Short mmCIF file of C-alpha atoms in Angstrom, two decimals:
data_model
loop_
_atom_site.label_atom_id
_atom_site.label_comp_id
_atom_site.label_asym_id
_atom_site.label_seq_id
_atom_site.Cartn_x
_atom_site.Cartn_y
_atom_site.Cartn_z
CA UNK A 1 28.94 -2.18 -6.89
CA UNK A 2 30.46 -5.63 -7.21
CA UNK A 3 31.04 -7.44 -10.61
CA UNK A 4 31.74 -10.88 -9.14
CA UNK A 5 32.61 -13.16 -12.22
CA UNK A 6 32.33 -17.24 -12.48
CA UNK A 7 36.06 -18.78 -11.94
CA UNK A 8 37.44 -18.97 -15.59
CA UNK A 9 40.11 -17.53 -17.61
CA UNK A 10 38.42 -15.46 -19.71
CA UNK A 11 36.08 -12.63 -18.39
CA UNK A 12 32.62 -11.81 -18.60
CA UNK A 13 32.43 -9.09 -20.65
CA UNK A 14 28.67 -7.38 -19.12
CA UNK A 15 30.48 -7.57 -15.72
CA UNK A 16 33.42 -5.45 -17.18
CA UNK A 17 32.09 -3.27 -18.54
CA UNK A 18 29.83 -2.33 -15.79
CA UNK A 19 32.66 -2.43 -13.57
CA UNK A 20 34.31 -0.14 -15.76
CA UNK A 21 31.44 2.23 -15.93
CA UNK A 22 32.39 3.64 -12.02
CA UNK A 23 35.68 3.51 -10.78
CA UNK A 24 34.14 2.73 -7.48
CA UNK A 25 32.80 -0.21 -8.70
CA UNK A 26 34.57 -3.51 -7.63
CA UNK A 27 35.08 -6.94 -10.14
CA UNK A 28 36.89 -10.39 -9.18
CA UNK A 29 36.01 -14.38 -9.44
CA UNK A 30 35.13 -15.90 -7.13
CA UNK A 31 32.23 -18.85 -5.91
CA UNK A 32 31.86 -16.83 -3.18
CA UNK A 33 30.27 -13.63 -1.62
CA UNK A 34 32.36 -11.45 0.61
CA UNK A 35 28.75 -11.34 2.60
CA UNK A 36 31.14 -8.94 5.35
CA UNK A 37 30.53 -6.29 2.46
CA UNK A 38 27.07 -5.20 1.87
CA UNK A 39 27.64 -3.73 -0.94
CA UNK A 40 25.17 -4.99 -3.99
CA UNK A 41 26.47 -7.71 -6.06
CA UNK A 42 25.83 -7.86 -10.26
CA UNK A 43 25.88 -11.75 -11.41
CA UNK A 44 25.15 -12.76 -15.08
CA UNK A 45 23.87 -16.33 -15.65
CA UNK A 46 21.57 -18.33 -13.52
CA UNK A 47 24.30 -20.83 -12.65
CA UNK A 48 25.64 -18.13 -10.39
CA UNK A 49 22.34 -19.22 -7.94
CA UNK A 50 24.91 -20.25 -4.84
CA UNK A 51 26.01 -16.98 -4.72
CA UNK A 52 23.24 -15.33 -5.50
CA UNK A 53 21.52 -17.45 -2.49
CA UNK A 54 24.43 -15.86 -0.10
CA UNK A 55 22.99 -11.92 -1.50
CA UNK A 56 19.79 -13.12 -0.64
CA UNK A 57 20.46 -15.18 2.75
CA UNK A 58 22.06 -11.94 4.24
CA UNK A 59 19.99 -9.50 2.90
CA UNK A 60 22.29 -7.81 0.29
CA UNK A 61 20.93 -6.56 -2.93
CA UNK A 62 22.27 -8.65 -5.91
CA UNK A 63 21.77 -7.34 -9.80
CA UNK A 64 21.14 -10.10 -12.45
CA UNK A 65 21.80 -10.31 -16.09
CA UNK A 66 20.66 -12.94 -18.77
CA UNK A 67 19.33 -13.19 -22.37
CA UNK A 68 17.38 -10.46 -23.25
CA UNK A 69 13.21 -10.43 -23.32
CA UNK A 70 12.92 -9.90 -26.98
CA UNK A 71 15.39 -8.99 -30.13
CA UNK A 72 17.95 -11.77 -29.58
CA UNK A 73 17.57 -13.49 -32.87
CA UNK A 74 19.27 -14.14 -34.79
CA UNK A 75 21.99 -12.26 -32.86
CA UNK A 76 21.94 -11.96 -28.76
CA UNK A 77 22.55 -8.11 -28.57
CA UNK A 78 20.36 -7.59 -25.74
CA UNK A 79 20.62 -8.30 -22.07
CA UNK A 80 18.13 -8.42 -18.97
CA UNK A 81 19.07 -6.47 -16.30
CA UNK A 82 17.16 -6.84 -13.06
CA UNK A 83 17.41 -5.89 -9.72
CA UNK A 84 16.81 -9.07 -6.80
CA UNK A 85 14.63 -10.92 -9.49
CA UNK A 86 15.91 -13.18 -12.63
CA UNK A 87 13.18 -11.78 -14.10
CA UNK A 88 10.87 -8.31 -14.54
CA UNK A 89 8.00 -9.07 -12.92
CA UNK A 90 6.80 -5.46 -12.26
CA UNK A 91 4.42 -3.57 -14.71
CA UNK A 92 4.33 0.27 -15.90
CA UNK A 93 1.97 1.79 -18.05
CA UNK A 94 2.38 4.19 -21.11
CA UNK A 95 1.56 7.00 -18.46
CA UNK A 96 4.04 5.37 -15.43
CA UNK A 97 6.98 5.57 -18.45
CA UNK A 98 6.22 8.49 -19.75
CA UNK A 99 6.13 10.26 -16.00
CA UNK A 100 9.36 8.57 -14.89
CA UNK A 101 11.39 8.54 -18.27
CA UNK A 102 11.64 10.04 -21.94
CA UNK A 103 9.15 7.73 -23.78
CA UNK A 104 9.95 8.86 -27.10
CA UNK A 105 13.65 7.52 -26.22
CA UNK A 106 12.05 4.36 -25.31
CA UNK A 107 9.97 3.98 -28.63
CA UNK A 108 12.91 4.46 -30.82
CA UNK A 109 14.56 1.63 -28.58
CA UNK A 110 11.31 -0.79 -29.27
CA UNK A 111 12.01 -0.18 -33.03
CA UNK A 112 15.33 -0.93 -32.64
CA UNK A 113 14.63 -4.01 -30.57
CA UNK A 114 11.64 -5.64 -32.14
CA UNK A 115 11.99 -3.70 -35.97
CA UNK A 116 8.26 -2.21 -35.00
CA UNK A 117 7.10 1.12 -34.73
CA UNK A 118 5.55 0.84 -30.98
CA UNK A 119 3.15 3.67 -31.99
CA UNK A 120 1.73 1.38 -35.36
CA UNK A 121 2.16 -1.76 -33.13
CA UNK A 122 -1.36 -4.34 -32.91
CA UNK A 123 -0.83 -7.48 -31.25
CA UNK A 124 -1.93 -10.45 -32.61
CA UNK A 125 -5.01 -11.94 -30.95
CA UNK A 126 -5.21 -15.84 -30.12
CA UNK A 127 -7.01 -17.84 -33.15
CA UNK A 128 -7.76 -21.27 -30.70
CA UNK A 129 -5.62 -24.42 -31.89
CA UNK A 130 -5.50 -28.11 -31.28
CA UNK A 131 -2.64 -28.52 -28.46
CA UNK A 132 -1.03 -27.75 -25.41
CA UNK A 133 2.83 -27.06 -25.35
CA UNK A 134 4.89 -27.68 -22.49
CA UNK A 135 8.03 -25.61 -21.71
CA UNK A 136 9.57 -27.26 -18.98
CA UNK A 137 12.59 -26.11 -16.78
CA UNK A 138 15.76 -27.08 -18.60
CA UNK A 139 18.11 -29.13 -16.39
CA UNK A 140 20.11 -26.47 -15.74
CA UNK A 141 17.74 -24.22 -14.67
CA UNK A 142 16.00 -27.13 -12.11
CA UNK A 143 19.35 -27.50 -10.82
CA UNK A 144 20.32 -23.93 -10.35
CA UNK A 145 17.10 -23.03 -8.73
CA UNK A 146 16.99 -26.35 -6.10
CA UNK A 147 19.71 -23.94 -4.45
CA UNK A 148 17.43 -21.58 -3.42
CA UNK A 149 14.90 -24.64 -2.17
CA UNK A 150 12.34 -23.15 -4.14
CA UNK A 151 11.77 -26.81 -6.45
CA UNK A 152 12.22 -30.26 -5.08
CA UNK A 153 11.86 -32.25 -8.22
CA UNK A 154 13.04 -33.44 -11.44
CA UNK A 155 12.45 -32.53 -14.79
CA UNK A 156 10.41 -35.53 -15.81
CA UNK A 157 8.76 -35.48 -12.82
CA UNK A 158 7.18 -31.72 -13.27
CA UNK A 159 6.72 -33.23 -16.80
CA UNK A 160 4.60 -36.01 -15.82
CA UNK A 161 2.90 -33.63 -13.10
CA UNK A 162 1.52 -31.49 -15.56
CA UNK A 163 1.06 -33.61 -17.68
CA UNK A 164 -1.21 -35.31 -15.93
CA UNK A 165 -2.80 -31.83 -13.90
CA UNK A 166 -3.40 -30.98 -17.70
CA UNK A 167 -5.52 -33.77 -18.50
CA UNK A 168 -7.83 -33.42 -15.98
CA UNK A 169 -9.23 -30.49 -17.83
CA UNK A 170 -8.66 -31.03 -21.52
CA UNK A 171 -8.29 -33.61 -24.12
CA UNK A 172 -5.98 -31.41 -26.67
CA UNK A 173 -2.93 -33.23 -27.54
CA UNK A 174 -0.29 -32.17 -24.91
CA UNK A 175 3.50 -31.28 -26.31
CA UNK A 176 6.54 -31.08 -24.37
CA UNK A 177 9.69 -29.13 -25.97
CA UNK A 178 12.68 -29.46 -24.85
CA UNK A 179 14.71 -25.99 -25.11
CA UNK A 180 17.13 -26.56 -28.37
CA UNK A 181 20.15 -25.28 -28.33
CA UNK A 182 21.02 -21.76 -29.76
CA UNK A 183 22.37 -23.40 -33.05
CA UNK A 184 19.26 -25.48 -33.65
CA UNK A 185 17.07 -21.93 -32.92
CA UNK A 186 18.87 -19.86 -35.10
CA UNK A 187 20.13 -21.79 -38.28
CA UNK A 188 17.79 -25.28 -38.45
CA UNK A 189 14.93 -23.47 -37.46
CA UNK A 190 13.64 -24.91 -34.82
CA UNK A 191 12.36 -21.53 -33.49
CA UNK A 192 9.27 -20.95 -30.56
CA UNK A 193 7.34 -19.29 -33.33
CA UNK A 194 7.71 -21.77 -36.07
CA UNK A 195 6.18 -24.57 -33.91
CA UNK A 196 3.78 -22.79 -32.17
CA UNK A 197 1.99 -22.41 -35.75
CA UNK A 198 3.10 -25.93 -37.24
CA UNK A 199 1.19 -27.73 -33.89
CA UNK A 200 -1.87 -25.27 -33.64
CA UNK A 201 -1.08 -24.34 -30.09
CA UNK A 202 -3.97 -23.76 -28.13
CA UNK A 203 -2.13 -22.58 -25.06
CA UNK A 204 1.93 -22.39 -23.72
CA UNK A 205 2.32 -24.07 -20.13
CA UNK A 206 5.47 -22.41 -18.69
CA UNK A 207 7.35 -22.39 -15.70
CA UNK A 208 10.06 -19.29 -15.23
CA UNK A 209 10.47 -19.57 -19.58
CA UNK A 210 10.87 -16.36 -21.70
CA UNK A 211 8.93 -18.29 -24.03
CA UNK A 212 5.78 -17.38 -22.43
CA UNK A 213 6.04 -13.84 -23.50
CA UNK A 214 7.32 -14.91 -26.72
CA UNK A 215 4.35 -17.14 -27.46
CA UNK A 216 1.72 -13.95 -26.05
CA UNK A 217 3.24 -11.42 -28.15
CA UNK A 218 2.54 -14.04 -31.07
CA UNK A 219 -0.98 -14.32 -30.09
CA UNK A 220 -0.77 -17.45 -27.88
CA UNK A 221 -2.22 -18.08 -24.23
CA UNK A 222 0.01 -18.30 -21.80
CA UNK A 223 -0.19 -19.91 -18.20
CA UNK A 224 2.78 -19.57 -16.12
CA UNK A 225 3.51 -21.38 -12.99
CA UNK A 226 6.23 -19.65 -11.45
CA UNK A 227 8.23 -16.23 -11.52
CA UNK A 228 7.88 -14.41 -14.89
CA UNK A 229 8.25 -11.55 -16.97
CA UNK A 230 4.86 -13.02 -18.37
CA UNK A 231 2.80 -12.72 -15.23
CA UNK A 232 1.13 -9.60 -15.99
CA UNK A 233 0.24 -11.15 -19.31
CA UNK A 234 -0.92 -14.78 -18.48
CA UNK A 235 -2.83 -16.97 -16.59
CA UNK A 236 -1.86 -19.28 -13.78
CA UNK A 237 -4.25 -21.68 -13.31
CA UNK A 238 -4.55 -24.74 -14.94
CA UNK A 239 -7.94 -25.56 -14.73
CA UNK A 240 -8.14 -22.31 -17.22
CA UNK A 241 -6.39 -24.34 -19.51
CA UNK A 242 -9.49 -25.00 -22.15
CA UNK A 243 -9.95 -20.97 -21.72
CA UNK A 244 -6.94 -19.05 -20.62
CA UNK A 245 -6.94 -15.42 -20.15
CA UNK A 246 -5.43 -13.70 -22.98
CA UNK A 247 -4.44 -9.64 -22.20
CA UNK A 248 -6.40 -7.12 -24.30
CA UNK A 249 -4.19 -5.58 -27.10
CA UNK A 250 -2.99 -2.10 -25.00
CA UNK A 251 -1.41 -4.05 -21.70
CA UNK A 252 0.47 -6.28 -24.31
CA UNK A 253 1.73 -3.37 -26.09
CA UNK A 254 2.51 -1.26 -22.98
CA UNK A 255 4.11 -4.63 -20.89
CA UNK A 256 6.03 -4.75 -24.29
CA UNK A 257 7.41 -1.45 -24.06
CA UNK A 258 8.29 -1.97 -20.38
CA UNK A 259 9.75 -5.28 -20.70
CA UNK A 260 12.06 -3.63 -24.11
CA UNK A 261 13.01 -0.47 -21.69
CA UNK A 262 14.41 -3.16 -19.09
CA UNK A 263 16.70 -4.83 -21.41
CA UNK A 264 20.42 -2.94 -22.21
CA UNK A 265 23.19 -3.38 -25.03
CA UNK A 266 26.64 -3.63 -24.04
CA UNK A 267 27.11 -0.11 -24.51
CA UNK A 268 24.07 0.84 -22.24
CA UNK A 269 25.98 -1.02 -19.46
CA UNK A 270 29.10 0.56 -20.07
CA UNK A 271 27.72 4.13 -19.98
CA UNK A 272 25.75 3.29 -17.04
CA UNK A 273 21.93 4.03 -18.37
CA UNK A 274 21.41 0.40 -17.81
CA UNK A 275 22.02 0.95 -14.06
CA UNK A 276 19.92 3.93 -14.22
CA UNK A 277 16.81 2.46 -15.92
CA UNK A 278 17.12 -0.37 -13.63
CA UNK A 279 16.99 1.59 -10.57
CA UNK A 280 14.16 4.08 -11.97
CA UNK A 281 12.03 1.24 -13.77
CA UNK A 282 12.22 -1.61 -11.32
CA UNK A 283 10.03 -1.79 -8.01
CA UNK A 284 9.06 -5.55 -7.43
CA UNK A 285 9.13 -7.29 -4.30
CA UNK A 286 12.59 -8.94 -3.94
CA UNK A 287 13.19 -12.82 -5.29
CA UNK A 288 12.87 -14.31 -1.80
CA UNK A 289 9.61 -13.30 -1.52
CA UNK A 290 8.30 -15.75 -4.43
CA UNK A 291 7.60 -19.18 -1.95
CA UNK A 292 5.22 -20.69 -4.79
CA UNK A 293 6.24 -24.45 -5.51
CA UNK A 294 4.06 -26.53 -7.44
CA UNK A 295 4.61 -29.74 -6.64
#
């Protein structure tokens, strides 16, 4: 395994400690991929896309890390870990888990996550509102994934696209938010939650957002127009948009519990059950194999 780190004096501290989990493992900084070496690369951050484009180009499996599905507030503990995807965007059930893993280990890892017994756990079912919210690509996420040629455009521009691919089939009052910044999330309140219930969201329009899952498991509709952990969950159609499909309450729970068994503390990476889970839980076709652009 290869930890390879962005160029910067200080070091990555997920990447370290997975390196130091196997003393076979390999870490160093570089922009680059020693592609000579086919030996599967870990990256954390989706700025890393050029070199995560030179795993996928020549056909060497890369391992991804980023802010975790659920649990992060107020403080980030948890981490996605997934294997040639940014995202999960595979589905087990109760049984699948239970077969392939100690569920009882994975329950007491829900509570710890979400602070809710999985086994008392009801989802909250959609209550239809007045608007449509937009989550939109941020900038760096437009610019990161241009590198892989999978988007051509600019952020207004998939603004004003569905903006306008919207209308067409409803008059709600359409919303755009722009992602705050952590800050503005966690101490001015200017959380997903809190404004999904101040505008009477009808429906979430997301690209590749963690919001999407965010807004389902608070009993909003969800479409999602390009790779997510929400998939399973949503719709993807925006002519649906007046009557998206909402999951019925035991996927949500059991996409839940697979989505919190795919996300790892530092000390998870450092003892190396991240790696395992990874490798046990995650099947999905690999990242290069998503060609859907919308516009």
């Amino acid at each position: 395994m290869i930890c390879i780190d962005r160029v910067r004096e200080k070091e990555d501290k997920f990447l370290e400690s997975i390196y130091k989990s196997d003393s076979n493992n390999l870490y160093y900084k570089s922009d680059t991929v020693d592609v000579s070496n086919n030996s599967p690369c870990v990256f954390r951050g989706i700025t890393r896309m050029p070199t995560i484009k030179q795993c996928v180009d020549n056909n060497i499996d890369f391992y991804y890390i980023d802010t975790g599905y659920m649990g992060c507030y107020p403080v980030k503990k948890w981490q996605r870990f997934t294997i040639n995807n940014l995202q999960v965007r595979d589905h087990l059930s109760y049984k699948q888990l239970d077969f392939l893993t100690d569920v009882k280990v994975l329950k007491n890892r829900f509570k710890d996550i979400t602070n809710i017994d999985y086994d008392n756990y009801k989802p909250k079912r959609p209550v239809e509102g007045d608007s449509i919210l937009i989550i939109p690509p941020s900038l760096n996420t437009i610019r990161s994934l241009k590198v892989m040629k999978y988007l051509d455009f600019e952020q207004e521009d998939y603004i004003d696209f569905i903006t306008k691919e919207i209308r067409k089939y409803t008059n709600k009052k359409i919303i755009v938010r722009q992602k705050p910044n952590r800050k503005e999330r966690t101490l001015n309140g200017k959380t997903l939650p809190h404004q999904l219930k101040k505008d009477k969201v009808h429906c979430l329009v997301a690209y590749n957002s963690i919001a999407a899952f965010e807004a389902i498991q608070e009993g909003y509709p969800a479409i999602t127009l390009g790779p997510n952990c929400a998939n399973f969950l949503s719709d993807n159609v925006l002519k649906n948009i007046e009557k998206p499909y909402f999951a019925d309450d035991e996927k949500i729970r059991e996409h839940s519990l697979y989505l919190s068994a795919c996300q790892f503390n530092i000390e998870e990476f450092r003892n190396e059950y991240a790696m395992k889970q990874v490798e046990l839980l995650q099947h999905y076709p690999t990242y290069n194999k998503f060609k859907k652009v919308i516009l």
